[in-house]
GROMACS .gro file of C-alpha atoms in nm:
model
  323
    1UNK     CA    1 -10.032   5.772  17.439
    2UNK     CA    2 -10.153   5.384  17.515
    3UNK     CA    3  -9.955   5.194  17.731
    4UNK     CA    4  -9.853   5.007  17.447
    5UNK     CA    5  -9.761   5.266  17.231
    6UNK     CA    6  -9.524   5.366  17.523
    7UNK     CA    7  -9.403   5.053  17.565
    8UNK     CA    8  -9.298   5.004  17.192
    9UNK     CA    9  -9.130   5.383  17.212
   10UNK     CA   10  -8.956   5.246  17.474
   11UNK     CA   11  -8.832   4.915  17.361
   12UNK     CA   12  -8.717   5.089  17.051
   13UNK     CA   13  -8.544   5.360  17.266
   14UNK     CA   14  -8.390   5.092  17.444
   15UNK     CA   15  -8.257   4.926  17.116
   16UNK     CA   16  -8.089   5.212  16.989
   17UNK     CA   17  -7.915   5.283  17.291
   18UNK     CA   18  -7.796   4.915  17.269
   19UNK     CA   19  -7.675   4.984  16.935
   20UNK     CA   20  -7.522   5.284  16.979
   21UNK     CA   21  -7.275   5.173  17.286
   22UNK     CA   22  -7.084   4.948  17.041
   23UNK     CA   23  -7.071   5.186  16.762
   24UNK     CA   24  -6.923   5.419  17.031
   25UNK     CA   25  -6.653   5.188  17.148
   26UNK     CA   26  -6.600   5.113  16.760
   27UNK     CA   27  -6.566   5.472  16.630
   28UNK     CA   28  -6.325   5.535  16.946
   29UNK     CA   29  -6.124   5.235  16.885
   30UNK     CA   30  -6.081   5.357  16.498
   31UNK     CA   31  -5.959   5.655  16.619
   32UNK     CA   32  -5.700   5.579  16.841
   33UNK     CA   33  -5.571   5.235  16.630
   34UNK     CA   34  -5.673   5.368  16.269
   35UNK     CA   35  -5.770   5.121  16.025
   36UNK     CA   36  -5.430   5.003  15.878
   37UNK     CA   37  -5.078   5.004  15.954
   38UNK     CA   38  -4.846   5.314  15.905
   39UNK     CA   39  -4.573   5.250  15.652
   40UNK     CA   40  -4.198   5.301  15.796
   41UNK     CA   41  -3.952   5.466  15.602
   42UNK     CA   42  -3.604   5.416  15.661
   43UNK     CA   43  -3.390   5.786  15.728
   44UNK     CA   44  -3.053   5.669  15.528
   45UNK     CA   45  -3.058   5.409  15.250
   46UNK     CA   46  -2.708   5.349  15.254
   47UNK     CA   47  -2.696   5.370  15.663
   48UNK     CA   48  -2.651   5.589  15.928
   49UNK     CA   49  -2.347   5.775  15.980
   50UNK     CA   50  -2.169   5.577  16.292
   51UNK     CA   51  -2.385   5.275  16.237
   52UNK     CA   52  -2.252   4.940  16.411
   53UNK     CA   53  -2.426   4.728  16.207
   54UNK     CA   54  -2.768   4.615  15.969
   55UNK     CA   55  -2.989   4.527  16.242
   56UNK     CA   56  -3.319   4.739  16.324
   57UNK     CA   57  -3.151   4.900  16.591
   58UNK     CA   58  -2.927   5.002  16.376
   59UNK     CA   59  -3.153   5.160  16.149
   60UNK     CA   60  -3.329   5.504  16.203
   61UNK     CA   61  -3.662   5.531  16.064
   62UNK     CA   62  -3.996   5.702  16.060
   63UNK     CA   63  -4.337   5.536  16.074
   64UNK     CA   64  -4.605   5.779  15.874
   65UNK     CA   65  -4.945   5.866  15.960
   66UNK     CA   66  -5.108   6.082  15.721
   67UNK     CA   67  -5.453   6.216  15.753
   68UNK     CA   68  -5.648   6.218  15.433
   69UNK     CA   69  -5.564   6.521  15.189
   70UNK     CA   70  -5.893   6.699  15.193
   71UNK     CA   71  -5.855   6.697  15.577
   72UNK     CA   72  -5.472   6.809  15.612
   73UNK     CA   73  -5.388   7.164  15.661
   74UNK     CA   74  -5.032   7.066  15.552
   75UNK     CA   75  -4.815   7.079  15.848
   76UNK     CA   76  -4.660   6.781  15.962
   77UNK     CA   77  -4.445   6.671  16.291
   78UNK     CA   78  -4.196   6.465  16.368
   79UNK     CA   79  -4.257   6.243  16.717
   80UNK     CA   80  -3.976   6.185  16.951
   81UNK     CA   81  -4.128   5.889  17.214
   82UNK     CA   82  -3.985   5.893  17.540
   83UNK     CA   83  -3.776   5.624  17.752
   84UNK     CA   84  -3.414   5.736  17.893
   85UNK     CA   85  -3.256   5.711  17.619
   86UNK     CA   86  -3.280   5.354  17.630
   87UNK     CA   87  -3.656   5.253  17.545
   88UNK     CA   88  -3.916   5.389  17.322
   89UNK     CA   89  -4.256   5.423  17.440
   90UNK     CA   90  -4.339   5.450  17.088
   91UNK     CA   91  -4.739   5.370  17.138
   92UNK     CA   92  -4.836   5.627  17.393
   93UNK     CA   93  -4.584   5.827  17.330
   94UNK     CA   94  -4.577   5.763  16.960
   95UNK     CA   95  -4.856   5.611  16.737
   96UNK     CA   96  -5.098   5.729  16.998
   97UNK     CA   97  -4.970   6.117  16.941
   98UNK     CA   98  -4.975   6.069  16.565
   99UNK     CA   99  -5.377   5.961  16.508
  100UNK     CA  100  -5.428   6.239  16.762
  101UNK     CA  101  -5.191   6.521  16.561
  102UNK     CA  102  -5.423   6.374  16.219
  103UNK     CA  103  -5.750   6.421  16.404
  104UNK     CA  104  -5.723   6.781  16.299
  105UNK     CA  105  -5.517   6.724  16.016
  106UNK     CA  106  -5.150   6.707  16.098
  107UNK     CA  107  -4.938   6.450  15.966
  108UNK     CA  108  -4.726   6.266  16.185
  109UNK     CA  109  -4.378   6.078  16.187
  110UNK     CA  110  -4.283   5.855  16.484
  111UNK     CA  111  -3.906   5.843  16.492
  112UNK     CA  112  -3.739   5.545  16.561
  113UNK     CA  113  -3.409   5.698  16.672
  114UNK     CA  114  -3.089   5.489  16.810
  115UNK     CA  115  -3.049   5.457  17.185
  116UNK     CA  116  -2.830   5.317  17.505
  117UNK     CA  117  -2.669   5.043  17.569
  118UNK     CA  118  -2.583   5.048  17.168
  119UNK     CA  119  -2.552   5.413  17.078
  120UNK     CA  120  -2.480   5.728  17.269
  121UNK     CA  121  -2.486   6.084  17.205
  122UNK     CA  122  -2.445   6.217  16.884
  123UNK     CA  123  -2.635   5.927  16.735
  124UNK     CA  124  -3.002   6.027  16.846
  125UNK     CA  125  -2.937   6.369  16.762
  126UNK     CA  126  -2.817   6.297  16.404
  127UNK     CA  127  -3.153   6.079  16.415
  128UNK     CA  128  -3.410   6.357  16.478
  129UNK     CA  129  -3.218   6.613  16.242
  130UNK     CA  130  -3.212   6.366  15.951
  131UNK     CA  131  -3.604   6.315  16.016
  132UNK     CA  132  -3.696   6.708  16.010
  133UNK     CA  133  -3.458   6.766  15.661
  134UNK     CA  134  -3.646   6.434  15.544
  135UNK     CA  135  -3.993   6.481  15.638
  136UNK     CA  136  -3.936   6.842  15.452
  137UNK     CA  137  -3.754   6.721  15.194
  138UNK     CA  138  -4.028   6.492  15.099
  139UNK     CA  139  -4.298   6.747  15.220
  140UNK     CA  140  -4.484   6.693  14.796
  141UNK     CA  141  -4.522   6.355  14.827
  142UNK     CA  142  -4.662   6.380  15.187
  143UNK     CA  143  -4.861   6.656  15.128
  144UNK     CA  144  -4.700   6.910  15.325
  145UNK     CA  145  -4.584   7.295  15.321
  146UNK     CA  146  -4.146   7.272  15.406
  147UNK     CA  147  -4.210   7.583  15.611
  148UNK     CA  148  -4.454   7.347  15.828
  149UNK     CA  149  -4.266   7.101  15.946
  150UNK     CA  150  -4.277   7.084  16.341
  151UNK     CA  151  -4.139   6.844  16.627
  152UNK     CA  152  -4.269   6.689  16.943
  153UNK     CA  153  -4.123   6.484  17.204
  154UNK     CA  154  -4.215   6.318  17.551
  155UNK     CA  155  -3.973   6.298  17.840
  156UNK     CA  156  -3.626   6.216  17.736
  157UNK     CA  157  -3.802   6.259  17.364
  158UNK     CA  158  -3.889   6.590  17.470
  159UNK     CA  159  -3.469   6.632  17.557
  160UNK     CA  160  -3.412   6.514  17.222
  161UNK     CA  161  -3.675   6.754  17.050
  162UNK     CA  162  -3.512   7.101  17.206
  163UNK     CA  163  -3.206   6.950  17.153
  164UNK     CA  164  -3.293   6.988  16.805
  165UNK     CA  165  -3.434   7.310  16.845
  166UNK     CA  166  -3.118   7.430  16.981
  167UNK     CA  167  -2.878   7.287  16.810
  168UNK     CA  168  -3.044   7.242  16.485
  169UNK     CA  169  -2.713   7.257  16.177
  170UNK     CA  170  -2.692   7.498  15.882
  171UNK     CA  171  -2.812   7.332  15.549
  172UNK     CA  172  -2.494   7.268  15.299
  173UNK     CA  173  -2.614   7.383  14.948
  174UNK     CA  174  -2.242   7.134  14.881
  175UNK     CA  175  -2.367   6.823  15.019
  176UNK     CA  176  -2.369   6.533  14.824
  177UNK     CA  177  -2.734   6.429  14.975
  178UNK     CA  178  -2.986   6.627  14.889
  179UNK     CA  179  -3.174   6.583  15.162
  180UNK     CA  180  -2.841   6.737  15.403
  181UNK     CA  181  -2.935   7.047  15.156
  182UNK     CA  182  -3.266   7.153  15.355
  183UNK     CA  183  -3.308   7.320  15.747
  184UNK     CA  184  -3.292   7.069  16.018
  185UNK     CA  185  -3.477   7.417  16.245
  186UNK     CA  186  -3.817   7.319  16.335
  187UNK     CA  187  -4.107   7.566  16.213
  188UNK     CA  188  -4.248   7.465  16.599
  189UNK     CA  189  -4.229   7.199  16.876
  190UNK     CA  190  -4.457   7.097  17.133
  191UNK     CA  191  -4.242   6.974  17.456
  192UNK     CA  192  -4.401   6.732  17.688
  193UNK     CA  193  -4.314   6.674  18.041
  194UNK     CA  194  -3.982   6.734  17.869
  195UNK     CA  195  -3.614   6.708  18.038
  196UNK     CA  196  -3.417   7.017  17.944
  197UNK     CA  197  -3.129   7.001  18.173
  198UNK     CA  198  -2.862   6.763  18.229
  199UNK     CA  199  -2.733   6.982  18.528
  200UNK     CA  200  -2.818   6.893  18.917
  201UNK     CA  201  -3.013   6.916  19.084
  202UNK     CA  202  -3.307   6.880  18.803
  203UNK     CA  203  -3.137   6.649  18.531
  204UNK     CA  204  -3.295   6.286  18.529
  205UNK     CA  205  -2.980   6.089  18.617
  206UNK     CA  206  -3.076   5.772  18.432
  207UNK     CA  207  -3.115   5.980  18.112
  208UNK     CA  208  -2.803   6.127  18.170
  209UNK     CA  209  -2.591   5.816  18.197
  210UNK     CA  210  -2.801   5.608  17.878
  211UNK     CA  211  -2.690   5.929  17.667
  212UNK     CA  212  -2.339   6.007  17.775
  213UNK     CA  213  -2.270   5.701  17.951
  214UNK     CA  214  -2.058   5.695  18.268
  215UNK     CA  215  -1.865   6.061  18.432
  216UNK     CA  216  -1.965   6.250  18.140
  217UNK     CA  217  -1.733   6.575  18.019
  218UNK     CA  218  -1.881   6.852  18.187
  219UNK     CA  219  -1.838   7.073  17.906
  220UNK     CA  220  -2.044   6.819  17.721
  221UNK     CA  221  -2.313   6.827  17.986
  222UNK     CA  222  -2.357   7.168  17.971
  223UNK     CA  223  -2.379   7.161  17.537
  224UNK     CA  224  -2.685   6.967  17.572
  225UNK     CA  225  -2.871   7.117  17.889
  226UNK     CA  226  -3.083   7.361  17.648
  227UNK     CA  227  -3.202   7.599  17.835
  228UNK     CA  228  -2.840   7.729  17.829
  229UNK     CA  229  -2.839   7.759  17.413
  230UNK     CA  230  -3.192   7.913  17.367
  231UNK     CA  231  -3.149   8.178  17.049
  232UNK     CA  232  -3.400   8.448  16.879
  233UNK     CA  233  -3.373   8.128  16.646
  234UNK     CA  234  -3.475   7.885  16.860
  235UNK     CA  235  -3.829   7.733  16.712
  236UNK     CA  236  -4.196   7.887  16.908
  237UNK     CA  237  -4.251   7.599  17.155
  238UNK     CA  238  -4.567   7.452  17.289
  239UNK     CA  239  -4.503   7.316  17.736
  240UNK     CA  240  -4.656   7.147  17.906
  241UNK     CA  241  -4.535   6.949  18.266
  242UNK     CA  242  -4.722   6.844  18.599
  243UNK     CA  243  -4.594   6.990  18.939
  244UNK     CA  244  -4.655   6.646  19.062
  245UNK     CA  245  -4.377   6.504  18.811
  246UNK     CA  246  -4.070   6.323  19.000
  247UNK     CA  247  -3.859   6.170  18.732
  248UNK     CA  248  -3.852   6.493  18.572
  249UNK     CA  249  -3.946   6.803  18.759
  250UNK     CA  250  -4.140   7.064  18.611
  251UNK     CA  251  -3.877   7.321  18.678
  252UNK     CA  252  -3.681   7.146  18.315
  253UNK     CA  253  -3.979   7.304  18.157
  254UNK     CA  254  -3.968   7.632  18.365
  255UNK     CA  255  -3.580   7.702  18.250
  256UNK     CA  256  -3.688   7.631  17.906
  257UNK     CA  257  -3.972   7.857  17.869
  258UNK     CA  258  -3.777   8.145  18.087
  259UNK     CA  259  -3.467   8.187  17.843
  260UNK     CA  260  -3.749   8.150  17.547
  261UNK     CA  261  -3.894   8.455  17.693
  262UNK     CA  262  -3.540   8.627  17.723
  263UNK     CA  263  -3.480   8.633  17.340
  264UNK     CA  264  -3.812   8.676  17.247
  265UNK     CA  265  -3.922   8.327  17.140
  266UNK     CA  266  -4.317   8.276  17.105
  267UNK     CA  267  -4.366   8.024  17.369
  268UNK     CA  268  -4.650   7.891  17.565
  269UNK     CA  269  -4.642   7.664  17.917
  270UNK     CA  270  -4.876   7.492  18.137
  271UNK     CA  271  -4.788   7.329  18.440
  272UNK     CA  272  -5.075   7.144  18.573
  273UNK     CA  273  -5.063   7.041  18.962
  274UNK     CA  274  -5.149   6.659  18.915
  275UNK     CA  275  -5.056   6.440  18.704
  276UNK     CA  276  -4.774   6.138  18.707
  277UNK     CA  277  -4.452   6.134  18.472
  278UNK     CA  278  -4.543   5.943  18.131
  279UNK     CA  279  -4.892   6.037  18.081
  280UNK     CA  280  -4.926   6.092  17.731
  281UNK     CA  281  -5.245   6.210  17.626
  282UNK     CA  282  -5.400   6.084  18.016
  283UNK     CA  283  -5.647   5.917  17.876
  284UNK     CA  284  -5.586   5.583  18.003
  285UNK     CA  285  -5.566   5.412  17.694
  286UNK     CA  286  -5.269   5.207  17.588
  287UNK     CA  287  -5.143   5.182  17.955
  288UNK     CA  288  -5.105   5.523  18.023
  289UNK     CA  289  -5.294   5.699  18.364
  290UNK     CA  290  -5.594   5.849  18.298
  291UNK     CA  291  -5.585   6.180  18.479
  292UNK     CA  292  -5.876   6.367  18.408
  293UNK     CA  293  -5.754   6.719  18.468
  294UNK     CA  294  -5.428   6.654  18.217
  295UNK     CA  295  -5.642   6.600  17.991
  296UNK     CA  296  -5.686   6.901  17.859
  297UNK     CA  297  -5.315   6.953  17.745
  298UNK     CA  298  -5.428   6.835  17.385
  299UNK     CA  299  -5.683   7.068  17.348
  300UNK     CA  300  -5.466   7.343  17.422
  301UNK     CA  301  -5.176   7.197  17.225
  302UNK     CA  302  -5.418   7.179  16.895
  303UNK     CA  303  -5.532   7.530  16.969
  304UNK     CA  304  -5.202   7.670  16.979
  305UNK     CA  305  -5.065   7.481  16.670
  306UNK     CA  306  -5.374   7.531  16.482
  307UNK     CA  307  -5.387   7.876  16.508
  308UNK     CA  308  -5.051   7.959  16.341
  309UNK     CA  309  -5.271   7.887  16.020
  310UNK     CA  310  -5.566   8.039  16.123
  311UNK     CA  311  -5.700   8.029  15.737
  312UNK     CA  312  -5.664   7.659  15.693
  313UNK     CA  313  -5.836   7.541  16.017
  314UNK     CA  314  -6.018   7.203  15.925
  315UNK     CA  315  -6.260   7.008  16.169
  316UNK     CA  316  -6.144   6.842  16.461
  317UNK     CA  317  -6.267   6.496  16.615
  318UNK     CA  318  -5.973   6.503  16.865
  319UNK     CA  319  -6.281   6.491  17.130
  320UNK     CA  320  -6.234   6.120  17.092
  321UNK     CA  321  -5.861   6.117  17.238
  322UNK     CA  322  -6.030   6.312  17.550
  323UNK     CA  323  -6.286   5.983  17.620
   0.00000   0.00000   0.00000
């Protein structure tokens, strides 16, 4: 090969590569922010039981991601963002988790449930419950198998999530909305970094107060620590927590997959040594840390819920969420 030959192989090498960079960064960024806006769906048209008033915060609802039919394997989730009861990370913790959940073809709902200083317990809990019965009462129109529908939260999202899983409500074949006719029980839930208890010494005492406000009822505190009201009914859970986690220490997950094991409840945990509270998906977009070896929480996450329906498997670019 002439020198100049080499030299044009090279420039053109060179081009390509300059090329290519952007479309990376483009493809990525299409991934994780999707090309439109979800649409948001309000959970009561008439408003919520115990409302206080009209405004937003007064008004459940669920944003919808939906990956494209011919790539769904029709099993959706509904997303619980974290935030003591009295935020909503719903990016990281939210939109972020849906596009990832579609990557292999999971639909996703990010709940927009009612929190502190406005609304206290029951209200969040009558939040998620109404999402699950809605997301499978409209399981057609979103594409979606009603024995599929699953839920995953983050932090005090994750408390809110086996709260439902617990304490999910027998259907009413009498009720006057249909919807209050279906299971609020999860098919599955993936719990991360969750809380679980609202006992000492492992509760999170801010999330504690923002959801029973001040020198709770003790019997009350003990209703919603969940590891206490784990059945044979209680829904297979996904766990995952770091040992480095202060807010919330990993031993909330460790009571919750323990008394899952007790009855019998397919259940999977990993606690991985490093790793702040809040990381999301660790990739260190959005805001969130990017902790290299939490990363793989995802991975194992999509493994374990895609193999419940082994036969519908589609293709995966969750690889991008991992960059």
């Amino acid at each position: 090969m002439t020198l100049r030959r080499s030299a044009r192989v090279l420039f053109v090498v060179v081009i390509v590569l300059v090329l290519l960079v952007p479309l990376k960064r483009l493809v990525v960024h299409l991934a994780w922010k999707g090309v439109t806006s979800p649409p948001v769906e309000r959970l009561w048209t008439a408003g919520a039981p115990g409302s206080l008033g009209n405004t937003e915060a007064d008004q459940p609802s669920i944003a919808v991601f939906l990956p494209a039919r011919w790539h769904s394997i029709r099993a959706g989730m509904v997303i619980c963002p974290g935030g003591a009861y009295k935020l909503l990370m719903s990016g990281y913790e939210g939109a972020d988790i849906a596009r990832w959940l579609n990557s292999f073809g999971v639909a996703a709902f990010v709940l927009k449930y009612r929190i502190a200083p406005r609304y206290h317990h029951p209200a969040p809990l009558l939040d998620a419950t109404r999402a699950v019965r809605y997301v499978r009462y409209h399981a057609t129109r979103f594409g979606l198998l009603p024995d599929r529908i699953g839920i995953i939260g983050f932090s005090a999202g994750g408390h809110l999530a086996s709260t439902v899983i617990t304490h999910f409500d027998s259907p009413s074949a009498a009720a006057a909305d249909p919807v209050d006719r279906l299971s609020a029980r999860p098919d599955f839930a993936v719990l991360g970094y969750p809380l679980i208890t609202l006992q000492s010494p492992w509760t999170h005492p801010e999330s504690l107060h923002d959801l029973l406000g001040a020198n709770p009822d003790e019997a009350l505190v003990q209703e919603l620590s969940n590891d206490l009201h784990v059945t044979d009914r209680t829904s297979p859970t996904f766990l995952f927590h770091t040992g480095a986690d202060a807010p919330v220490p990993a031993e909330n997950s460790i009571l919750f997959y323990s008394a899952l094991r007790r009855h019998g409840v397919e259940s999977e945990l990993h606690i991985f040594e490093y790793g702040v509270h809040g990381a999301g998906l660790a990739n260190g977009h959005g805001g969130t840390p990017r902790v290299p070896a939490l990363l793989t929480w995802s991975a194992l996450a999509e493994e374990w819920i895609a193999s419940r329906w082994p036969n519908e498997r589609t293709w995966s670019y969750s690889m991008l969420f991992r960059i």
